[in-house]
Amino acid sequence: MEDKVFGAEGIVIHGDKLVLGMQKPKRWYQLENGETATIVKTLGGAVEEKDNQSTRNALIREILEEVKGIDSSDIKVSQNPIFSKEIEMGQLNPYEKDSELKMNADFYVVEISRFI
Protein backbone atom coordinates (compact mmCIF):
# COMPACT_ATOMS: atom_id res chain seq x y z
CA MET A 1 0.00 0.00 0.00
CA GLU A 2 1.42 3.37 -0.95
CA ASP A 3 1.23 6.38 1.32
CA LYS A 4 -0.59 9.24 -0.37
CA VAL A 5 -1.74 12.59 1.02
CA PHE A 6 -4.34 14.87 -0.58
CA GLY A 7 -3.98 18.42 0.57
CA ALA A 8 -3.13 22.02 -0.08
CA GLU A 9 0.06 24.02 0.06
CA GLY A 10 0.57 27.77 0.12
CA ILE A 11 3.50 29.47 -1.56
CA VAL A 12 4.23 32.17 0.99
CA ILE A 13 4.85 35.84 0.33
CA HIS A 14 5.77 37.87 3.41
CA GLY A 15 6.06 41.59 2.82
CA ASP A 16 7.78 41.90 -0.55
CA LYS A 17 9.70 38.61 -0.17
CA LEU A 18 9.03 35.12 -1.46
CA VAL A 19 9.84 32.87 1.49
CA LEU A 20 12.37 30.18 0.63
CA GLY A 21 12.46 27.04 2.72
CA MET A 22 16.19 26.98 3.33
CA GLN A 23 17.66 29.94 5.15
CA LYS A 24 21.17 29.17 3.93
CA PRO A 25 23.41 30.78 1.29
CA LYS A 26 23.00 27.82 -1.07
CA ARG A 27 19.47 28.05 -2.43
CA TRP A 28 19.80 26.23 -5.75
CA TYR A 29 20.22 22.48 -6.11
CA GLN A 30 21.04 20.25 -9.07
CA LEU A 31 18.49 17.46 -9.35
CA GLU A 32 19.38 13.99 -10.60
CA ASN A 33 17.72 14.70 -13.96
CA GLY A 34 19.98 17.73 -14.48
CA GLU A 35 17.36 20.37 -13.69
CA THR A 36 18.06 23.16 -11.23
CA ALA A 37 15.56 23.70 -8.40
CA THR A 38 15.10 25.56 -5.15
CA ILE A 39 13.01 24.75 -2.11
CA VAL A 40 10.21 27.28 -1.66
CA LYS A 41 8.63 27.37 1.78
CA THR A 42 5.07 26.17 1.78
CA LEU A 43 2.55 25.99 4.58
CA GLY A 44 -0.30 23.56 4.54
CA GLY A 45 -1.33 19.98 4.97
CA ALA A 46 -3.94 17.34 4.39
CA VAL A 47 -7.62 18.01 3.77
CA GLU A 48 -9.68 16.96 6.79
CA GLU A 49 -13.39 16.27 7.11
CA LYS A 50 -14.05 19.67 8.71
CA ASP A 51 -12.67 21.38 5.55
CA ASN A 52 -15.74 20.28 3.50
CA GLN A 53 -13.51 18.86 0.70
CA SER A 54 -12.08 22.35 0.09
CA THR A 55 -8.32 22.55 -0.30
CA ARG A 56 -8.50 26.31 0.25
CA ASN A 57 -10.32 25.82 3.57
CA ALA A 58 -7.72 23.22 4.55
CA LEU A 59 -4.89 25.60 3.75
CA ILE A 60 -6.37 28.46 5.78
CA ARG A 61 -7.02 26.17 8.75
CA GLU A 62 -3.49 24.73 8.61
CA ILE A 63 -1.87 28.18 8.40
CA LEU A 64 -3.81 29.43 11.41
CA GLU A 65 -2.76 26.30 13.33
CA GLU A 66 0.91 26.49 12.28
CA VAL A 67 1.65 30.23 12.44
CA LYS A 68 1.18 31.63 15.92
CA GLY A 69 0.29 35.28 16.42
CA ILE A 70 -1.82 35.80 13.30
CA ASP A 71 -5.51 35.51 12.53
CA SER A 72 -7.49 35.21 9.33
CA SER A 73 -7.38 38.97 8.69
CA ASP A 74 -3.56 38.76 8.46
CA ILE A 75 -3.52 36.39 5.49
CA LYS A 76 -4.74 36.53 1.90
CA VAL A 77 -5.12 33.28 -0.04
CA SER A 78 -5.77 33.18 -3.77
CA GLN A 79 -9.34 32.11 -4.55
CA ASN A 80 -8.20 29.29 -6.83
CA PRO A 81 -5.10 27.12 -6.93
CA ILE A 82 -2.36 28.38 -9.22
CA PHE A 83 -1.52 24.75 -10.01
CA SER A 84 -2.10 21.21 -8.78
CA LYS A 85 0.67 18.67 -8.54
CA GLU A 86 1.18 15.05 -7.59
CA ILE A 87 4.73 14.46 -6.54
CA GLU A 88 6.82 12.11 -4.45
CA MET A 89 8.32 13.80 -1.41
CA GLY A 90 11.73 12.57 -2.52
CA GLN A 91 11.40 14.66 -5.68
CA LEU A 92 10.20 17.72 -3.80
CA ASN A 93 12.81 17.72 -1.05
CA PRO A 94 16.36 16.47 -1.60
CA TYR A 95 16.58 15.62 2.11
CA GLU A 96 13.67 13.16 1.75
CA LYS A 97 15.07 11.11 -1.16
CA ASP A 98 14.13 7.79 0.43
CA SER A 99 10.54 8.75 1.26
CA GLU A 100 7.77 6.84 -0.53
CA LEU A 101 5.15 9.37 0.53
CA LYS A 102 3.24 10.92 -2.37
CA MET A 103 1.42 14.22 -2.17
CA ASN A 104 -1.40 15.35 -4.43
CA ALA A 105 -1.94 18.99 -3.60
CA ASP A 106 -3.43 22.20 -4.86
CA PHE A 107 -0.97 25.09 -4.55
CA TYR A 108 -2.19 28.57 -3.69
CA VAL A 109 -0.46 31.92 -3.24
CA VAL A 110 -0.54 33.08 0.39
CA GLU A 111 0.32 36.60 1.49
CA ILE A 112 1.00 37.12 5.18
CA SER A 113 0.69 40.82 5.91
CA ARG A 114 1.52 40.84 9.60
CA PHE A 115 5.13 41.03 10.74
CA ILE A 116 5.50 39.11 13.98
mmCIF file of N, CA and C in Angstrom:
data_model
loop_
_atom_site.group_PDB
_atom_site.id
_atom_site.type_symbol
_atom_site.label_atom_id
_atom_site.label_comp_id
_atom_site.label_asym_id
_atom_site.label_seq_id
_atom_site.Cartn_x
_atom_site.Cartn_y
_atom_site.Cartn_z
ATOM 1 N N MET A 1 0.849 -1.185 0.000
ATOM 2 C CA MET A 1 0.000 0.000 0.000
ATOM 3 C C MET A 1 0.888 1.240 0.000
ATOM 4 N N GLU A 2 0.607 2.168 -0.910
ATOM 5 C CA GLU A 2 1.418 3.372 -0.947
ATOM 6 C C GLU A 2 0.808 4.444 -0.062
ATOM 7 N N ASP A 3 1.676 5.255 0.496
ATOM 8 C CA ASP A 3 1.234 6.380 1.315
ATOM 9 C C ASP A 3 0.982 7.564 0.405
ATOM 10 N N LYS A 4 -0.234 8.122 0.494
ATOM 11 C CA LYS A 4 -0.594 9.240 -0.370
ATOM 12 C C LYS A 4 -1.398 10.247 0.444
ATOM 13 N N VAL A 5 -1.058 11.517 0.296
ATOM 14 C CA VAL A 5 -1.735 12.588 1.018
ATOM 15 C C VAL A 5 -2.389 13.508 0.005
ATOM 16 N N PHE A 6 -3.660 13.869 0.222
ATOM 17 C CA PHE A 6 -4.337 14.874 -0.584
ATOM 18 C C PHE A 6 -4.448 16.120 0.266
ATOM 19 N N GLY A 7 -3.944 17.228 -0.248
ATOM 20 C CA GLY A 7 -3.975 18.422 0.572
ATOM 21 C C GLY A 7 -3.784 19.689 -0.211
ATOM 22 N N ALA A 8 -3.337 20.695 0.502
ATOM 23 C CA ALA A 8 -3.133 22.018 -0.079
ATOM 24 C C ALA A 8 -1.849 22.595 0.480
ATOM 25 N N GLU A 9 -1.176 23.357 -0.343
ATOM 26 C CA GLU A 9 0.055 24.024 0.064
ATOM 27 C C GLU A 9 -0.037 25.486 -0.361
ATOM 28 N N GLY A 10 0.542 26.347 0.432
ATOM 29 C CA GLY A 10 0.573 27.771 0.120
ATOM 30 C C GLY A 10 1.987 28.225 -0.136
ATOM 31 N N ILE A 11 2.216 28.836 -1.269
ATOM 32 C CA ILE A 11 3.497 29.473 -1.561
ATOM 33 C C ILE A 11 3.449 30.837 -0.887
ATOM 34 N N VAL A 12 4.355 31.064 0.041
ATOM 35 C CA VAL A 12 4.225 32.168 0.985
ATOM 36 C C VAL A 12 4.973 33.411 0.526
ATOM 37 N N ILE A 13 4.261 34.527 0.547
ATOM 38 C CA ILE A 13 4.854 35.839 0.334
ATOM 39 C C ILE A 13 4.692 36.598 1.643
ATOM 40 N N HIS A 14 5.808 37.132 2.155
ATOM 41 C CA HIS A 14 5.774 37.872 3.411
ATOM 42 C C HIS A 14 6.405 39.234 3.150
ATOM 43 N N GLY A 15 5.595 40.269 3.223
ATOM 44 C CA GLY A 15 6.064 41.590 2.821
ATOM 45 C C GLY A 15 6.302 41.562 1.317
ATOM 46 N N ASP A 16 7.485 41.958 0.878
ATOM 47 C CA ASP A 16 7.785 41.901 -0.554
ATOM 48 C C ASP A 16 8.717 40.741 -0.878
ATOM 49 N N LYS A 17 8.778 39.737 -0.004
ATOM 50 C CA LYS A 17 9.697 38.615 -0.174
ATOM 51 C C LYS A 17 8.946 37.309 -0.411
ATOM 52 N N LEU A 18 9.477 36.502 -1.311
ATOM 53 C CA LEU A 18 9.032 35.124 -1.457
ATOM 54 C C LEU A 18 9.824 34.322 -0.441
ATOM 55 N N VAL A 19 9.167 33.562 0.397
ATOM 56 C CA VAL A 19 9.839 32.869 1.490
ATOM 57 C C VAL A 19 10.396 31.543 0.993
ATOM 58 N N LEU A 20 11.724 31.423 1.031
ATOM 59 C CA LEU A 20 12.371 30.184 0.632
ATOM 60 C C LEU A 20 12.516 29.284 1.845
ATOM 61 N N GLY A 21 12.450 27.990 1.614
ATOM 62 C CA GLY A 21 12.460 27.036 2.717
ATOM 63 C C GLY A 21 13.797 26.881 3.407
ATOM 64 N N MET A 22 14.867 27.160 2.727
ATOM 65 C CA MET A 22 16.186 26.981 3.328
ATOM 66 C C MET A 22 16.791 28.348 3.594
ATOM 67 N N GLN A 23 17.043 28.659 4.816
ATOM 68 C CA GLN A 23 17.660 29.938 5.146
ATOM 69 C C GLN A 23 19.178 29.759 5.195
ATOM 70 N N LYS A 24 19.732 29.404 4.073
ATOM 71 C CA LYS A 24 21.172 29.171 3.931
ATOM 72 C C LYS A 24 21.625 29.846 2.646
ATOM 73 N N PRO A 25 22.926 30.125 2.503
ATOM 74 C CA PRO A 25 23.408 30.779 1.291
ATOM 75 C C PRO A 25 23.134 29.970 0.026
ATOM 76 N N LYS A 26 23.220 28.644 0.123
ATOM 77 C CA LYS A 26 23.003 27.817 -1.072
ATOM 78 C C LYS A 26 21.510 27.568 -1.233
ATOM 79 N N ARG A 27 20.912 28.192 -2.223
ATOM 80 C CA ARG A 27 19.473 28.048 -2.429
ATOM 81 C C ARG A 27 19.117 27.229 -3.667
ATOM 82 N N TRP A 28 20.084 26.956 -4.517
ATOM 83 C CA TRP A 28 19.800 26.229 -5.749
ATOM 84 C C TRP A 28 20.463 24.860 -5.696
ATOM 85 N N TYR A 29 19.759 23.859 -6.167
ATOM 86 C CA TYR A 29 20.224 22.482 -6.110
ATOM 87 C C TYR A 29 20.129 21.858 -7.497
ATOM 88 N N GLN A 30 21.093 21.012 -7.828
ATOM 89 C CA GLN A 30 21.039 20.252 -9.067
ATOM 90 C C GLN A 30 20.310 18.941 -8.786
ATOM 91 N N LEU A 31 19.227 18.698 -9.509
ATOM 92 C CA LEU A 31 18.491 17.456 -9.352
ATOM 93 C C LEU A 31 19.145 16.364 -10.186
ATOM 94 N N GLU A 32 18.780 15.120 -9.894
ATOM 95 C CA GLU A 32 19.379 13.994 -10.596
ATOM 96 C C GLU A 32 19.135 14.040 -12.098
ATOM 97 N N ASN A 33 18.029 14.626 -12.525
ATOM 98 C CA ASN A 33 17.721 14.698 -13.957
ATOM 99 C C ASN A 33 18.388 15.894 -14.633
ATOM 100 N N GLY A 34 19.249 16.608 -13.898
ATOM 101 C CA GLY A 34 19.977 17.731 -14.477
ATOM 102 C C GLY A 34 19.305 19.078 -14.325
ATOM 103 N N GLU A 35 18.060 19.098 -13.875
ATOM 104 C CA GLU A 35 17.362 20.366 -13.692
ATOM 105 C C GLU A 35 17.865 21.062 -12.428
ATOM 106 N N THR A 36 17.717 22.379 -12.401
ATOM 107 C CA THR A 36 18.060 23.162 -11.226
ATOM 108 C C THR A 36 16.764 23.517 -10.503
ATOM 109 N N ALA A 37 16.781 23.426 -9.164
ATOM 110 C CA ALA A 37 15.563 23.702 -8.403
ATOM 111 C C ALA A 37 15.927 24.372 -7.092
ATOM 112 N N THR A 38 14.944 25.005 -6.497
ATOM 113 C CA THR A 38 15.102 25.556 -5.154
ATOM 114 C C THR A 38 13.937 25.077 -4.311
ATOM 115 N N ILE A 39 14.091 25.134 -3.013
ATOM 116 C CA ILE A 39 13.008 24.753 -2.111
ATOM 117 C C ILE A 39 12.290 26.032 -1.702
ATOM 118 N N VAL A 40 11.020 26.126 -2.043
ATOM 119 C CA VAL A 40 10.209 27.275 -1.662
ATOM 120 C C VAL A 40 9.395 26.862 -0.444
ATOM 121 N N LYS A 41 9.364 27.699 0.567
ATOM 122 C CA LYS A 41 8.630 27.373 1.783
ATOM 123 C C LYS A 41 7.139 27.354 1.501
ATOM 124 N N THR A 42 6.516 26.259 1.870
ATOM 125 C CA THR A 42 5.067 26.170 1.779
ATOM 126 C C THR A 42 4.513 25.898 3.167
ATOM 127 N N LEU A 43 3.294 26.314 3.372
ATOM 128 C CA LEU A 43 2.552 25.991 4.580
ATOM 129 C C LEU A 43 1.319 25.236 4.139
ATOM 130 N N GLY A 44 0.907 24.261 4.902
ATOM 131 C CA GLY A 44 -0.304 23.559 4.536
ATOM 132 C C GLY A 44 -0.324 22.152 5.076
ATOM 133 N N GLY A 45 -1.202 21.356 4.514
ATOM 134 C CA GLY A 45 -1.328 19.983 4.969
ATOM 135 C C GLY A 45 -2.509 19.299 4.338
ATOM 136 N N ALA A 46 -2.903 18.204 4.944
ATOM 137 C CA ALA A 46 -3.941 17.341 4.394
ATOM 138 C C ALA A 46 -5.337 17.922 4.605
ATOM 139 N N VAL A 47 -6.212 17.620 3.660
ATOM 140 C CA VAL A 47 -7.616 18.007 3.774
ATOM 141 C C VAL A 47 -8.271 17.098 4.815
ATOM 142 N N GLU A 48 -8.979 17.705 5.754
ATOM 143 C CA GLU A 48 -9.682 16.955 6.786
ATOM 144 C C GLU A 48 -11.187 17.095 6.586
ATOM 145 N N GLU A 49 -11.945 16.280 7.273
ATOM 146 C CA GLU A 49 -13.394 16.272 7.115
ATOM 147 C C GLU A 49 -14.003 17.647 7.370
ATOM 148 N N LYS A 50 -13.485 18.360 8.360
ATOM 149 C CA LYS A 50 -14.050 19.671 8.710
ATOM 150 C C LYS A 50 -13.818 20.731 7.626
ATOM 151 N N ASP A 51 -12.961 20.430 6.626
ATOM 152 C CA ASP A 51 -12.674 21.376 5.546
ATOM 153 C C ASP A 51 -13.691 21.308 4.412
ATOM 154 N N ASN A 52 -14.684 20.418 4.508
ATOM 155 C CA ASN A 52 -15.737 20.276 3.496
ATOM 156 C C ASN A 52 -15.177 20.056 2.091
ATOM 157 N N GLN A 53 -14.147 19.211 1.981
ATOM 158 C CA GLN A 53 -13.511 18.865 0.698
ATOM 159 C C GLN A 53 -12.864 20.051 -0.013
ATOM 160 N N SER A 54 -12.671 21.158 0.685
ATOM 161 C CA SER A 54 -12.079 22.351 0.087
ATOM 162 C C SER A 54 -10.603 22.431 0.448
ATOM 163 N N THR A 55 -9.748 22.406 -0.573
ATOM 164 C CA THR A 55 -8.322 22.546 -0.296
ATOM 165 C C THR A 55 -7.997 23.947 0.218
ATOM 166 N N ARG A 56 -8.731 24.944 -0.237
ATOM 167 C CA ARG A 56 -8.504 26.312 0.249
ATOM 168 C C ARG A 56 -8.829 26.418 1.740
ATOM 169 N N ASN A 57 -9.967 25.831 2.149
ATOM 170 C CA ASN A 57 -10.317 25.824 3.575
ATOM 171 C C ASN A 57 -9.255 25.093 4.387
ATOM 172 N N ALA A 58 -8.756 23.988 3.849
ATOM 173 C CA ALA A 58 -7.716 23.221 4.547
ATOM 174 C C ALA A 58 -6.465 24.061 4.723
ATOM 175 N N LEU A 59 -6.090 24.776 3.685
ATOM 176 C CA LEU A 59 -4.892 25.602 3.749
ATOM 177 C C LEU A 59 -5.035 26.702 4.796
ATOM 178 N N ILE A 60 -6.152 27.391 4.802
ATOM 179 C CA ILE A 60 -6.373 28.464 5.777
ATOM 180 C C ILE A 60 -6.344 27.893 7.192
ATOM 181 N N ARG A 61 -7.009 26.788 7.418
ATOM 182 C CA ARG A 61 -7.017 26.168 8.748
ATOM 183 C C ARG A 61 -5.606 25.790 9.183
ATOM 184 N N GLU A 62 -4.852 25.159 8.270
ATOM 185 C CA GLU A 62 -3.487 24.734 8.607
ATOM 186 C C GLU A 62 -2.586 25.927 8.924
ATOM 187 N N ILE A 63 -2.702 26.995 8.146
ATOM 188 C CA ILE A 63 -1.870 28.178 8.400
ATOM 189 C C ILE A 63 -2.172 28.752 9.777
ATOM 190 N N LEU A 64 -3.448 28.858 10.111
ATOM 191 C CA LEU A 64 -3.812 29.427 11.409
ATOM 192 C C LEU A 64 -3.375 28.532 12.556
ATOM 193 N N GLU A 65 -3.273 27.211 12.308
ATOM 194 C CA GLU A 65 -2.760 26.295 13.328
ATOM 195 C C GLU A 65 -1.238 26.374 13.437
ATOM 196 N N GLU A 66 -0.551 26.564 12.311
ATOM 197 C CA GLU A 66 0.907 26.495 12.280
ATOM 198 C C GLU A 66 1.590 27.810 12.635
ATOM 199 N N VAL A 67 1.004 28.936 12.259
ATOM 200 C CA VAL A 67 1.654 30.226 12.445
ATOM 201 C C VAL A 67 1.012 30.943 13.624
ATOM 202 N N LYS A 68 1.719 31.005 14.711
ATOM 203 C CA LYS A 68 1.185 31.630 15.921
ATOM 204 C C LYS A 68 1.265 33.154 15.810
ATOM 205 N N GLY A 69 0.275 33.829 16.375
ATOM 206 C CA GLY A 69 0.291 35.279 16.419
ATOM 207 C C GLY A 69 -0.406 35.965 15.264
ATOM 208 N N ILE A 70 -1.053 35.188 14.393
ATOM 209 C CA ILE A 70 -1.824 35.802 13.303
ATOM 210 C C ILE A 70 -3.251 35.280 13.355
ATOM 211 N N ASP A 71 -4.141 36.010 12.696
ATOM 212 C CA ASP A 71 -5.505 35.512 12.528
ATOM 213 C C ASP A 71 -5.884 35.640 11.053
ATOM 214 N N SER A 72 -7.091 35.277 10.737
ATOM 215 C CA SER A 72 -7.493 35.205 9.326
ATOM 216 C C SER A 72 -7.406 36.551 8.612
ATOM 217 N N SER A 73 -7.485 37.660 9.351
ATOM 218 C CA SER A 73 -7.381 38.967 8.694
ATOM 219 C C SER A 73 -5.937 39.295 8.292
ATOM 220 N N ASP A 74 -4.966 38.525 8.779
ATOM 221 C CA ASP A 74 -3.560 38.761 8.465
ATOM 222 C C ASP A 74 -3.080 38.016 7.228
ATOM 223 N N ILE A 75 -3.942 37.175 6.652
ATOM 224 C CA ILE A 75 -3.523 36.393 5.486
ATOM 225 C C ILE A 75 -4.492 36.587 4.328
ATOM 226 N N LYS A 76 -3.939 36.534 3.128
ATOM 227 C CA LYS A 76 -4.742 36.529 1.904
ATOM 228 C C LYS A 76 -4.361 35.283 1.136
ATOM 229 N N VAL A 77 -5.343 34.512 0.715
ATOM 230 C CA VAL A 77 -5.121 33.282 -0.037
ATOM 231 C C VAL A 77 -5.842 33.413 -1.369
ATOM 232 N N SER A 78 -5.136 33.094 -2.451
ATOM 233 C CA SER A 78 -5.772 33.175 -3.774
ATOM 234 C C SER A 78 -7.053 32.343 -3.779
ATOM 235 N N GLN A 79 -8.049 32.794 -4.519
ATOM 236 C CA GLN A 79 -9.339 32.108 -4.549
ATOM 237 C C GLN A 79 -9.243 30.717 -5.170
ATOM 238 N N ASN A 80 -8.354 30.570 -6.136
ATOM 239 C CA ASN A 80 -8.202 29.295 -6.829
ATOM 240 C C ASN A 80 -6.737 28.869 -6.792
ATOM 241 N N PRO A 81 -6.495 27.569 -6.885
ATOM 242 C CA PRO A 81 -5.105 27.122 -6.927
ATOM 243 C C PRO A 81 -4.403 27.658 -8.175
ATOM 244 N N ILE A 82 -3.109 27.958 -8.038
ATOM 245 C CA ILE A 82 -2.357 28.378 -9.220
ATOM 246 C C ILE A 82 -1.881 27.166 -10.007
ATOM 247 N N PHE A 83 -1.765 26.014 -9.330
ATOM 248 C CA PHE A 83 -1.524 24.747 -10.011
ATOM 249 C C PHE A 83 -1.787 23.608 -9.032
ATOM 250 N N SER A 84 -1.961 22.425 -9.570
ATOM 251 C CA SER A 84 -2.097 21.205 -8.783
ATOM 252 C C SER A 84 -0.975 20.275 -9.197
ATOM 253 N N LYS A 85 -0.487 19.508 -8.251
ATOM 254 C CA LYS A 85 0.671 18.673 -8.539
ATOM 255 C C LYS A 85 0.629 17.414 -7.699
ATOM 256 N N GLU A 86 0.927 16.275 -8.344
ATOM 257 C CA GLU A 86 1.177 15.050 -7.592
ATOM 258 C C GLU A 86 2.664 14.786 -7.692
ATOM 259 N N ILE A 87 3.286 14.597 -6.556
ATOM 260 C CA ILE A 87 4.731 14.465 -6.538
ATOM 261 C C ILE A 87 5.145 13.572 -5.373
ATOM 262 N N GLU A 88 6.241 12.875 -5.549
ATOM 263 C CA GLU A 88 6.822 12.113 -4.454
ATOM 264 C C GLU A 88 7.649 13.076 -3.606
ATOM 265 N N MET A 89 7.579 12.902 -2.304
ATOM 266 C CA MET A 89 8.315 13.799 -1.415
ATOM 267 C C MET A 89 9.809 13.790 -1.726
ATOM 268 N N GLY A 90 10.317 12.667 -2.174
ATOM 269 C CA GLY A 90 11.731 12.569 -2.525
ATOM 270 C C GLY A 90 12.108 13.458 -3.693
ATOM 271 N N GLN A 91 11.145 13.756 -4.572
ATOM 272 C CA GLN A 91 11.398 14.663 -5.683
ATOM 273 C C GLN A 91 11.286 16.115 -5.242
ATOM 274 N N LEU A 92 10.456 16.360 -4.269
ATOM 275 C CA LEU A 92 10.203 17.721 -3.801
ATOM 276 C C LEU A 92 11.316 18.221 -2.887
ATOM 277 N N ASN A 93 11.831 17.332 -2.054
ATOM 278 C CA ASN A 93 12.810 17.724 -1.046
ATOM 279 C C ASN A 93 14.019 16.799 -1.127
ATOM 280 N N PRO A 94 15.181 17.328 -1.459
ATOM 281 C CA PRO A 94 16.362 16.473 -1.599
ATOM 282 C C PRO A 94 16.754 15.768 -0.302
ATOM 283 N N TYR A 95 16.263 16.249 0.826
ATOM 284 C CA TYR A 95 16.575 15.615 2.108
ATOM 285 C C TYR A 95 15.621 14.455 2.415
ATOM 286 N N GLU A 96 14.634 14.239 1.566
ATOM 287 C CA GLU A 96 13.667 13.155 1.752
ATOM 288 C C GLU A 96 13.740 12.168 0.592
ATOM 289 N N LYS A 97 14.920 11.950 0.036
ATOM 290 C CA LYS A 97 15.071 11.112 -1.157
ATOM 291 C C LYS A 97 14.512 9.710 -0.993
ATOM 292 N N ASP A 98 14.567 9.163 0.215
ATOM 293 C CA ASP A 98 14.128 7.786 0.427
ATOM 294 C C ASP A 98 12.649 7.670 0.775
ATOM 295 N N SER A 99 11.949 8.780 0.883
ATOM 296 C CA SER A 99 10.539 8.747 1.262
ATOM 297 C C SER A 99 9.688 8.208 0.121
ATOM 298 N N GLU A 100 8.729 7.352 0.453
ATOM 299 C CA GLU A 100 7.773 6.839 -0.532
ATOM 300 C C GLU A 100 6.444 7.583 -0.466
ATOM 301 N N LEU A 101 6.373 8.596 0.380
ATOM 302 C CA LEU A 101 5.150 9.371 0.533
ATOM 303 C C LEU A 101 4.883 10.183 -0.731
ATOM 304 N N LYS A 102 3.651 10.123 -1.217
ATOM 305 C CA LYS A 102 3.237 10.923 -2.370
ATOM 306 C C LYS A 102 2.243 11.974 -1.899
ATOM 307 N N MET A 103 2.322 13.137 -2.507
ATOM 308 C CA MET A 103 1.417 14.216 -2.173
ATOM 309 C C MET A 103 0.705 14.668 -3.441
ATOM 310 N N ASN A 104 -0.603 14.762 -3.369
ATOM 311 C CA ASN A 104 -1.403 15.346 -4.434
ATOM 312 C C ASN A 104 -2.012 16.599 -3.838
ATOM 313 N N ALA A 105 -1.529 17.751 -4.268
ATOM 314 C CA ALA A 105 -1.944 18.987 -3.603
ATOM 315 C C ALA A 105 -2.255 20.088 -4.594
ATOM 316 N N ASP A 106 -3.175 20.949 -4.166
ATOM 317 C CA ASP A 106 -3.435 22.203 -4.856
ATOM 318 C C ASP A 106 -2.531 23.248 -4.215
ATOM 319 N N PHE A 107 -1.871 24.054 -5.043
ATOM 320 C CA PHE A 107 -0.972 25.092 -4.552
ATOM 321 C C PHE A 107 -1.615 26.457 -4.754
ATOM 322 N N TYR A 108 -1.623 27.236 -3.695
ATOM 323 C CA TYR A 108 -2.190 28.575 -3.691
ATOM 324 C C TYR A 108 -1.085 29.585 -3.376
ATOM 325 N N VAL A 109 -1.341 30.848 -3.678
ATOM 326 C CA VAL A 109 -0.464 31.924 -3.238
ATOM 327 C C VAL A 109 -1.029 32.453 -1.931
ATOM 328 N N VAL A 110 -0.150 32.585 -0.930
ATOM 329 C CA VAL A 110 -0.544 33.082 0.386
ATOM 330 C C VAL A 110 0.277 34.320 0.707
ATOM 331 N N GLU A 111 -0.380 35.396 1.051
ATOM 332 C CA GLU A 111 0.319 36.602 1.487
ATOM 333 C C GLU A 111 0.050 36.799 2.972
ATOM 334 N N ILE A 112 1.123 36.859 3.737
ATOM 335 C CA ILE A 112 1.000 37.124 5.179
ATOM 336 C C ILE A 112 1.393 38.580 5.381
ATOM 337 N N SER A 113 0.445 39.377 5.816
ATOM 338 C CA SER A 113 0.686 40.823 5.905
ATOM 339 C C SER A 113 1.228 41.258 7.247
ATOM 340 N N ARG A 114 1.094 40.450 8.245
ATOM 341 C CA ARG A 114 1.518 40.841 9.599
ATOM 342 C C ARG A 114 2.968 40.418 9.845
ATOM 343 N N PHE A 115 3.751 41.332 10.357
ATOM 344 C CA PHE A 115 5.126 41.033 10.741
ATOM 345 C C PHE A 115 5.143 40.735 12.233
ATOM 346 N N ILE A 116 5.554 39.554 12.576
ATOM 347 C CA ILE A 116 5.497 39.115 13.975
ATOM 348 C C ILE A 116 6.862 39.273 14.610
#
